[in-house]
XYZ file of C-alpha atoms in Angstrom:
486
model
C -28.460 -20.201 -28.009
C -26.418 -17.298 -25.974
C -23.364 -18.913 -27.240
C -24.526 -18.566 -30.806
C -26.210 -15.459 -30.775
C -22.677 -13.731 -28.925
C -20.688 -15.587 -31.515
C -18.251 -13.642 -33.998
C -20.191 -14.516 -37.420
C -23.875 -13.754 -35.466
C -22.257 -10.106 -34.189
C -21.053 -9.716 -37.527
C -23.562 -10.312 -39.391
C -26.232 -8.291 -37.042
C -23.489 -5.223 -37.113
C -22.563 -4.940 -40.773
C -19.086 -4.054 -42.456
C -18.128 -1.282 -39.683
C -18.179 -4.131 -36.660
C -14.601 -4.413 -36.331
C -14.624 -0.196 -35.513
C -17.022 -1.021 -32.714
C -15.338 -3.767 -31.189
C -11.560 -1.496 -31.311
C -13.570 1.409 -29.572
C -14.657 -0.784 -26.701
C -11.521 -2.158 -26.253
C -10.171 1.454 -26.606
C -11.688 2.694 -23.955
C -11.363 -0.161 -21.062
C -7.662 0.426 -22.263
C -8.192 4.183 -21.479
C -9.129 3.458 -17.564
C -5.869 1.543 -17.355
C -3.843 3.891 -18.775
C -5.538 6.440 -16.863
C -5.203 4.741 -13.061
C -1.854 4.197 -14.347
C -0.504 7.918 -14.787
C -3.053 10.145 -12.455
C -1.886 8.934 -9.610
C 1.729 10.786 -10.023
C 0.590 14.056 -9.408
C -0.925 13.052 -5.933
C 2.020 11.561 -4.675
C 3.509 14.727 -2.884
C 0.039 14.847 -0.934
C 0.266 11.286 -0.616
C 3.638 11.624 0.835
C 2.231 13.878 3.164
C -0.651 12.388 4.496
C 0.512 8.493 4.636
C 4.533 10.360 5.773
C 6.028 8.855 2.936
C 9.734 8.785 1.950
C 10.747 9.092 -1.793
C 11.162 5.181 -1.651
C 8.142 4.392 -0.403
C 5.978 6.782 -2.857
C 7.820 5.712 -6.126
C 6.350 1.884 -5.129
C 2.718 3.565 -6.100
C 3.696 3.730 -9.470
C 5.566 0.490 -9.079
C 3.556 -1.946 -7.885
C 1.228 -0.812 -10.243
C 3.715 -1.948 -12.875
C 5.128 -4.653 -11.701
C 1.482 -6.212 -11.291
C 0.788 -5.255 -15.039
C 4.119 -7.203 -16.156
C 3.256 -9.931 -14.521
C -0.050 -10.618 -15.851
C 0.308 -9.263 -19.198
C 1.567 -12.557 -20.200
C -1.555 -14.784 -19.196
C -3.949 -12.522 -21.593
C -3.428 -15.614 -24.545
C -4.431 -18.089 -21.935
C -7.406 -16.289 -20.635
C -8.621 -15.179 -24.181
C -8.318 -18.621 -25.062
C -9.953 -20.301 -22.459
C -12.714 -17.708 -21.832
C -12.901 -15.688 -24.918
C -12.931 -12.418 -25.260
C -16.070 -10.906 -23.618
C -15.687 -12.847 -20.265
C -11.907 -12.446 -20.054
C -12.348 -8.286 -20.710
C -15.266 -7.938 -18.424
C -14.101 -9.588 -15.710
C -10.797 -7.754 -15.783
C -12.522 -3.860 -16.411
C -14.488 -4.944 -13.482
C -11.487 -5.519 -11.339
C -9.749 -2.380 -12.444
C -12.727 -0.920 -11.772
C -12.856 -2.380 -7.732
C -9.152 -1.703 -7.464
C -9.828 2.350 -8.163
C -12.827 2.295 -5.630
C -11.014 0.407 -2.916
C -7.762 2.668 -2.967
C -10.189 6.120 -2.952
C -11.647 4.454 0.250
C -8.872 3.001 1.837
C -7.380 4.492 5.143
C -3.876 3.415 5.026
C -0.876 3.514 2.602
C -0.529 -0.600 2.894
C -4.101 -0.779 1.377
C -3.768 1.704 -1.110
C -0.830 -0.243 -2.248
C -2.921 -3.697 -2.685
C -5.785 -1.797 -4.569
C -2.821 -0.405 -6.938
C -1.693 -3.629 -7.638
C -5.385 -5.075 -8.327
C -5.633 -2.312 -10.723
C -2.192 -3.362 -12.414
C -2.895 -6.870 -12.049
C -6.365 -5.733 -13.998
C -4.341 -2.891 -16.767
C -2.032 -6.197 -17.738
C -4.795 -7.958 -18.984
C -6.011 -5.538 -21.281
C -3.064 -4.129 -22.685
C -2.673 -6.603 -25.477
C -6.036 -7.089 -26.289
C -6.440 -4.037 -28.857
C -3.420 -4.723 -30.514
C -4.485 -8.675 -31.376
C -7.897 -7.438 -32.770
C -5.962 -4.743 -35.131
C -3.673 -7.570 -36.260
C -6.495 -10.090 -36.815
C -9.862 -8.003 -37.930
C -7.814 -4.811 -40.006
C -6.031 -5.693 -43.806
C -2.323 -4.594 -43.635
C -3.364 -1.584 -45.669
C -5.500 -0.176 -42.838
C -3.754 -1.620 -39.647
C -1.460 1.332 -39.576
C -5.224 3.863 -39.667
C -6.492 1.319 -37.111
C -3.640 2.017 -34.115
C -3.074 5.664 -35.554
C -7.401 5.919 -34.006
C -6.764 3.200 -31.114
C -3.810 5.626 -30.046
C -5.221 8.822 -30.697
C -7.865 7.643 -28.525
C -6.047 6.057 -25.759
C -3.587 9.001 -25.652
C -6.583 11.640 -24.173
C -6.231 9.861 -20.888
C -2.652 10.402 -19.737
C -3.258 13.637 -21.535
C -6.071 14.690 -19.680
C -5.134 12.458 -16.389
C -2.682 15.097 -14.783
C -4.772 17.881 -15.579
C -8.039 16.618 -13.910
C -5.774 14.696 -11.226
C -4.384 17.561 -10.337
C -7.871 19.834 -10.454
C -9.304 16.896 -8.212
C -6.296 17.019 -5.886
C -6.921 20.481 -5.132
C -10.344 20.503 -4.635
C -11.535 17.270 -3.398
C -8.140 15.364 -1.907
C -6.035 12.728 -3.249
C -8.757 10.292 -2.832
C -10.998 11.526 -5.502
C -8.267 10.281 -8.142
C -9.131 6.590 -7.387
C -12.752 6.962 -9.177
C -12.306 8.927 -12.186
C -11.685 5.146 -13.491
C -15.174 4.366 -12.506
C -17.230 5.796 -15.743
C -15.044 4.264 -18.536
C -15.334 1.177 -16.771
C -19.166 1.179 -16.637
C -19.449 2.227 -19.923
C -16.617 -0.318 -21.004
C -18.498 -3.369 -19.544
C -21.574 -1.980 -21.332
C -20.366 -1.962 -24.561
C -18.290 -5.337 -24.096
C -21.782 -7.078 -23.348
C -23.085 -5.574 -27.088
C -19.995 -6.288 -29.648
C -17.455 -8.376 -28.364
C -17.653 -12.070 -29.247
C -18.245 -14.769 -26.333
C -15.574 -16.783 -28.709
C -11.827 -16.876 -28.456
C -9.194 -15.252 -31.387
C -9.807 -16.344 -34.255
C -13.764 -16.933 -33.995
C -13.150 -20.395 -32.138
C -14.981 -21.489 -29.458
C -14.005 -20.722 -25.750
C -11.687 -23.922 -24.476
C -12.992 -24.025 -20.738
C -11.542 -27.464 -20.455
C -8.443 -26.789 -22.701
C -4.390 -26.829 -21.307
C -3.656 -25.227 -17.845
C -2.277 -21.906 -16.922
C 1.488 -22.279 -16.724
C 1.498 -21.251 -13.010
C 5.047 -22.678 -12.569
C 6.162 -20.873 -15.311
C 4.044 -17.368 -13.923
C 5.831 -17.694 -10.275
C 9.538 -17.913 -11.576
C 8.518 -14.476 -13.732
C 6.877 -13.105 -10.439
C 9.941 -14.262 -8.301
C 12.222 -12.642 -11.040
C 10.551 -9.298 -11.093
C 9.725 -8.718 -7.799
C 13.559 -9.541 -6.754
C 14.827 -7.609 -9.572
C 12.851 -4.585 -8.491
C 13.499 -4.730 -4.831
C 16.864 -5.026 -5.842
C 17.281 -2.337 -7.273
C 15.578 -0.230 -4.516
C 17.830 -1.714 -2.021
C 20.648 -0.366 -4.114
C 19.842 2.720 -3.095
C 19.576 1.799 0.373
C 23.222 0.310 0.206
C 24.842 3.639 -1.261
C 23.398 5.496 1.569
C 25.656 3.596 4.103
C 24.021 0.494 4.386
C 25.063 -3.461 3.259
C 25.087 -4.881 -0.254
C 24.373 -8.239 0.571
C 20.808 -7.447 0.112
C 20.530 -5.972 -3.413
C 23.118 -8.666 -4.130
C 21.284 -11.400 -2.887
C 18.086 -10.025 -4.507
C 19.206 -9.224 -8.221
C 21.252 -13.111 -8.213
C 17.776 -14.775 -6.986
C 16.371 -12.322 -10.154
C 19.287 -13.791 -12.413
C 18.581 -17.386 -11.290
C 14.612 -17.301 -11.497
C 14.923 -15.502 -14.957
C 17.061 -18.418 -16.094
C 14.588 -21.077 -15.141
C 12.101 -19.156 -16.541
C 13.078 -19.398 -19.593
C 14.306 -23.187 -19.995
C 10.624 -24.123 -18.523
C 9.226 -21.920 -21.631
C 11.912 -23.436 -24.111
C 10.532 -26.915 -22.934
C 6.903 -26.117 -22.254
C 3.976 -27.231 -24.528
C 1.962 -23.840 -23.547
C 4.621 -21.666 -22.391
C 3.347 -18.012 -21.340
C 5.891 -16.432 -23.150
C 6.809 -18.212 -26.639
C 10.336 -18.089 -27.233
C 10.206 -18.467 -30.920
C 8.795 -14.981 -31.183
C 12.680 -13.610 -31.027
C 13.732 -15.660 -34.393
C 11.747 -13.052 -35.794
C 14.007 -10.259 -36.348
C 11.500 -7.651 -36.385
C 10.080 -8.532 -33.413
C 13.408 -9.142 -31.502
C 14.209 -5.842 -32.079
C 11.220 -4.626 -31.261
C 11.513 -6.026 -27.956
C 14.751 -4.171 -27.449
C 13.058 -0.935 -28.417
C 10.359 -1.818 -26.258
C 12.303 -2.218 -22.821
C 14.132 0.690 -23.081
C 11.035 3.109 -24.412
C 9.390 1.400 -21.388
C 11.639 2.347 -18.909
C 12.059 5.890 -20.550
C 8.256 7.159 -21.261
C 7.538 5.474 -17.409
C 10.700 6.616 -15.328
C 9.285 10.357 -17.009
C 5.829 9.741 -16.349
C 6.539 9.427 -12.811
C 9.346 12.036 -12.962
C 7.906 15.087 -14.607
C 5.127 15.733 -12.373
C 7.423 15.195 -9.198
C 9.976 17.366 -10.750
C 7.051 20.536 -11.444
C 5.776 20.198 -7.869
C 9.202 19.533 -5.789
C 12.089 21.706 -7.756
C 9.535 24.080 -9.302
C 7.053 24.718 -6.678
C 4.677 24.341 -8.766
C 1.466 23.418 -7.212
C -0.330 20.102 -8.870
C -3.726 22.061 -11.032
C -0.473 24.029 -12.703
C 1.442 21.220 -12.860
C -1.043 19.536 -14.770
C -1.678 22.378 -17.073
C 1.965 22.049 -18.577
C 1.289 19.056 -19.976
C -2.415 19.254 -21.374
C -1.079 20.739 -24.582
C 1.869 18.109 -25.108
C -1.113 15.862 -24.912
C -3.135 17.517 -27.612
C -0.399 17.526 -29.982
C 0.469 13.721 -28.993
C -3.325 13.117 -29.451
C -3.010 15.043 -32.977
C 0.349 13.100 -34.026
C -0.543 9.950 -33.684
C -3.246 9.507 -36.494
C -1.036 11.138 -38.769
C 2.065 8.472 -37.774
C -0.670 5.561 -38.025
C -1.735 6.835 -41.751
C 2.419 7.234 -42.068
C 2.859 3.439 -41.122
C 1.138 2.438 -43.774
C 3.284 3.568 -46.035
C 6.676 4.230 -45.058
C 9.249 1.755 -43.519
C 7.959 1.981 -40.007
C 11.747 1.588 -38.736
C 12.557 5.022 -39.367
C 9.293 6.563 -37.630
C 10.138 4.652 -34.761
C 13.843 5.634 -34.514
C 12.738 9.000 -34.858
C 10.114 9.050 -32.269
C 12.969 8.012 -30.015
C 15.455 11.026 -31.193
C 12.221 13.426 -30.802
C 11.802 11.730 -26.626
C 15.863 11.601 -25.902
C 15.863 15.430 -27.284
C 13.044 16.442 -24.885
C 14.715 14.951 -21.341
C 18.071 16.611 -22.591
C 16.185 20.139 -22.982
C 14.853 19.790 -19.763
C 18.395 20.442 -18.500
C 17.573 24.366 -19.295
C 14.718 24.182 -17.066
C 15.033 26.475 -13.743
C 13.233 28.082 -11.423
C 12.944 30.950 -13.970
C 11.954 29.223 -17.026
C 8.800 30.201 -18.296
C 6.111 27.796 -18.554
C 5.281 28.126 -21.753
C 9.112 27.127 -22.692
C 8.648 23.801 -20.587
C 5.495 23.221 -22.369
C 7.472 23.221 -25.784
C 10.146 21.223 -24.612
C 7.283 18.737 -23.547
C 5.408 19.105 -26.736
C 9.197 17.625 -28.834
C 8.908 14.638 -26.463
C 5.140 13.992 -27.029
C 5.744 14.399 -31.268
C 8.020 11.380 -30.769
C 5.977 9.305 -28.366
C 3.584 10.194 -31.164
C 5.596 8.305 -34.293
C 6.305 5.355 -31.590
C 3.424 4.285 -30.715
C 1.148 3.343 -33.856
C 4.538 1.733 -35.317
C 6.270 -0.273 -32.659
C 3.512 -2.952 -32.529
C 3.026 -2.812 -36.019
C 6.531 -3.429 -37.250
C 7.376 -6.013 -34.367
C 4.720 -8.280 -34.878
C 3.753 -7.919 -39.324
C 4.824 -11.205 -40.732
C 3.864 -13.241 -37.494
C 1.927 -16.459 -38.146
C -1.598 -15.896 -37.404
C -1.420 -18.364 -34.338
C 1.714 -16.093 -33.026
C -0.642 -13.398 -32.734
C -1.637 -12.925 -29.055
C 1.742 -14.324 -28.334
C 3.600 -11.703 -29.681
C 1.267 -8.870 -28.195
C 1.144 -10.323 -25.080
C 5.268 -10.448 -25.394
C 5.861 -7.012 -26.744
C 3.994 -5.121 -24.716
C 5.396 -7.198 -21.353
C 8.841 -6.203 -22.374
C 7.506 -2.614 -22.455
C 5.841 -2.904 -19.169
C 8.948 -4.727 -17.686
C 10.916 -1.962 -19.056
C 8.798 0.675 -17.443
C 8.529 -1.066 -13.657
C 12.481 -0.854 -14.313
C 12.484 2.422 -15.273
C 10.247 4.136 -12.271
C 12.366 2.236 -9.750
C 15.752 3.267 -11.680
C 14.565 6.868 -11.646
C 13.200 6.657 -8.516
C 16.237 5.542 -6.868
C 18.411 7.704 -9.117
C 16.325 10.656 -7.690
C 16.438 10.009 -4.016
C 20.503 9.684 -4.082
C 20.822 12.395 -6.201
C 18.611 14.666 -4.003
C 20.473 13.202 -0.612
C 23.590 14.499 -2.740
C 22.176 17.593 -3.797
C 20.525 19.037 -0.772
C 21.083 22.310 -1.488
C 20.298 22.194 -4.761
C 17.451 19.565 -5.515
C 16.940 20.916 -9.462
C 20.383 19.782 -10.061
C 19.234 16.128 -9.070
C 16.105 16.678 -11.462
C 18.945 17.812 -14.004
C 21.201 14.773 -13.593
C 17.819 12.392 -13.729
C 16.317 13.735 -17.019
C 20.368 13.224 -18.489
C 20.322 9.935 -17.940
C 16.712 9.251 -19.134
C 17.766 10.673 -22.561
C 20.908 8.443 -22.567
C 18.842 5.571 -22.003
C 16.430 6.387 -24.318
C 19.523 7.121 -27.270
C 19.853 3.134 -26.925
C 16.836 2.251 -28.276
C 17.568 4.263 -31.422
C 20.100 1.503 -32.982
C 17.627 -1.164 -32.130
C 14.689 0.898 -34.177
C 16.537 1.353 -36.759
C 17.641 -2.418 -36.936
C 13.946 -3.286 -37.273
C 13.776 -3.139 -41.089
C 10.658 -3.953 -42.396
C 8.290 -1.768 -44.380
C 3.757 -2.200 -44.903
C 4.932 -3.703 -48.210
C 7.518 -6.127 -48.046
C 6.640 -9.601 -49.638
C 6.140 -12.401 -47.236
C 3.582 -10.400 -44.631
C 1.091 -12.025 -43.171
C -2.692 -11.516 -44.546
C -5.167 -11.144 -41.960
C -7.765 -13.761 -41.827
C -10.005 -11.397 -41.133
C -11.087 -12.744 -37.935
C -10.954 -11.093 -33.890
């Protein structure tokens, strides 16, 4: 009887016509707590460094492990929605996020803080994909583009608002009091999971407890690939300092090898985590290109900015904060209007723009010294958030429109892993970018900021050919109708 009365026709039908708003604004704001444990922590890192007597390596693994535990499990959120449909499988996973932010606000030492960062990653994976499979399933074409412009404008308030109050709580209560603000959205997140999200699986079908196994072979190549890849790259850094190259060699060939394998188990696997067919969809392999290298842009900067305010601007972390509440508000304020834009104009170009807007804004930053007024940074923020803002609602959207219904959960699970891969890359490349350029520039540590932000908005140029390559539009024939169904 609790099966039927949780089922998708029974919510439905006891919620009306505006159901499928309720069920995007609970997803919307479990997503919100991710995103939010995700960014807050970067403005407590300096105090972090000081308290746990952290080196710049050391620190930027904070934000990395975080990502590098999102990548990994991004991929099983088909398999778990599947198996245990979609009020058990989000649940579950807000409740872990919401453990992992309690444990690391009452852990004593940096190696447990670093486990309770990757249970909230491991936790922020999950959900990412969720919200866009509902759009793609419950909205018509004509109102997808509304449906992420609202999903975004909503889950852009929390790395808007996330430095500000980090750094507010920081000051005033420690670095510890970061861990809980993730607490409340997760309570009321479970709450509202338990009223309008379906006990069933996509589509309306009935949770498959005994259906086809986790690809676990399949999930340890990707974590042996990652992890090596990542470490790699940090011990890079080590290597240019004066130390041997047979490590990062060793690592980023044992990366090349597991990626390999990876990916002839998936060609030749009847569940694969990651279905390869996705890329003969042109939209969506370029997508995926835009997707890794926006990943490792908007992360490397998330990580960066508030690093580069506090360490070559003396800044101290409430005003650090402050500079980018209204980039936020105008991000918040863009995207709606870039969702309403999707549905109308060839969401190719809004991308590629969005990514000319972002390269622009690290390339300004090259002006900034210790003179600059703050309001200038702020507007040189504010042309980075404006493009983030035409990105966002139209990345998913034109990647995966025209996907076969069953591709789905595939494809969001796949796009937004390439993103996430792309941003674990992205805060170790910066990272380690940052810490030889500083070693370098001793005397002059805005000059390694400088040299950082450059090569962020090179980066982030080579996205813009991929964008543009996208080429679809809302109304070109062949699209796939919605069958109207989470």
């Amino acid at each position: 009887m609790s099966t039927d009365l949780g089922s998708l026709a029974a919510l439905q039908l006891q919620h009306g016509r505006n159901y499928r708003w309720w069920v995007l604004l609970t997803v919307m704001i479990g997503t919100m707590a991710a995103i939010m444990g995700s960014t807050i922590i970067n403005v407590a890192v300096p105090d972090m460094s000081r308290v746990f007597a952290l080196g710049q390596e050391r620190a930027q693994w904070l934000s990395a492990g975080f990502m590098a535990a999102m990548t990994l499990s991004m991929l099983t959120t088909p398999w778990l929605l599947e198996r245990y449909g979609y009020r058990l499988t989000y649940s579950s996973v807000v409740g872990l996020l919401m453990l992992g932010g309690m444990g690391g606000g009452l852990a004593n030492s940096f190696e447990l803080v670093l486990v309770m960062r990757v249970v909230e990653g491991l936790a922020a994976g999950v959900l990412q994909p969720i919200p866009a499979i509902i759009i793609l399933r419950a909205f018509e074409p004509h109102e997808q583009g509304k449906a992420m412009g609202v999903f975004g404008f909503g889950v852009v308030l929390a790395p808007a608002l996330g430095p500000s109050l980090g750094g507010v709580l920081v000051e005033w209560l420690g670095w510890r009091s970061i861990f809980f603000v993730v607490v409340p959205f997760c309570v009321l997140s479970i709450v509202l999971a338990r009223r309008y999200l379906p006990v069933t699986a996509p589509g309306g079908v009935a949770a498959n407890r005994n259906g086809a196994a986790l690809d676990v072979r399949g999930l340890a190549l990707l974590a042996v690939a990652v992890l090596s890849l990542l470490n790699g790259l940090v011990d890079l850094h080590r290597a240019a300092g004066g130390g041997s190259y047979a490590v990062p060699v060793v690592l980023l060939l044992v990366s090349a090898v597991a990626t390999v394998l990876f990916v002839r188990l998936q060609k030749c696997s009847a569940r694969p985590l990651l279905q390869l067919a996705l890329f003969d969809h042109r939209p969506f392999a370029m997508g995926g290109c835009v997707a890794f290298i926006y990943g490792m842009a908007l992360f490397g900067s998330t990580y960066l900015v508030p690093v580069f305010m506090q360490i070559a601007l003396s800044l101290p972390p409430s005003q650090a904060g402050a500079v980018l509440l209204p980039a936020g508000a105008v991000l918040a304020l863009t995207i709606p209007l870039a969702g309403r834009l999707a549905d109308h104009w060839p969401v190719n170009r809004l991308v590629t723009l969005g990514v000319l807007l972002l390269a622009a804004s690290f390339w300004l930053m090259l002006w900034v010294g210790l003179s600059t007024s703050l309001w200038i940074i702020t507007g040189f923020a504010i042309v980075g958030r404006v493009g983030l803002g035409f990105v966002l609602p139209s990345l998913n959207l034109g990647a995966m429109r025209g996907l076969p219904s069953a591709l789905i959960p595939q494809g969001a699970s796949g796009i937004n892993f390439l993103r996430q891969l792309g941003g674990a890359v992205g805060v170790n490349v910066v990272g380690t970018v940052l810490a030889w350029r500083l070693q370098v520039h001793v005397v002059d540590p805005l000059q390694a900021f400088h040299e950082t932000f450059a090569l962020l908005g090179f980066i982030t140029m080579a996205s813009a050919l991929a964008a543009w390559r996208m080429k679809l539009t809302p109304t070109e024939p062949g699209l796939r109708h919605p069958d109207a169904s989470v």
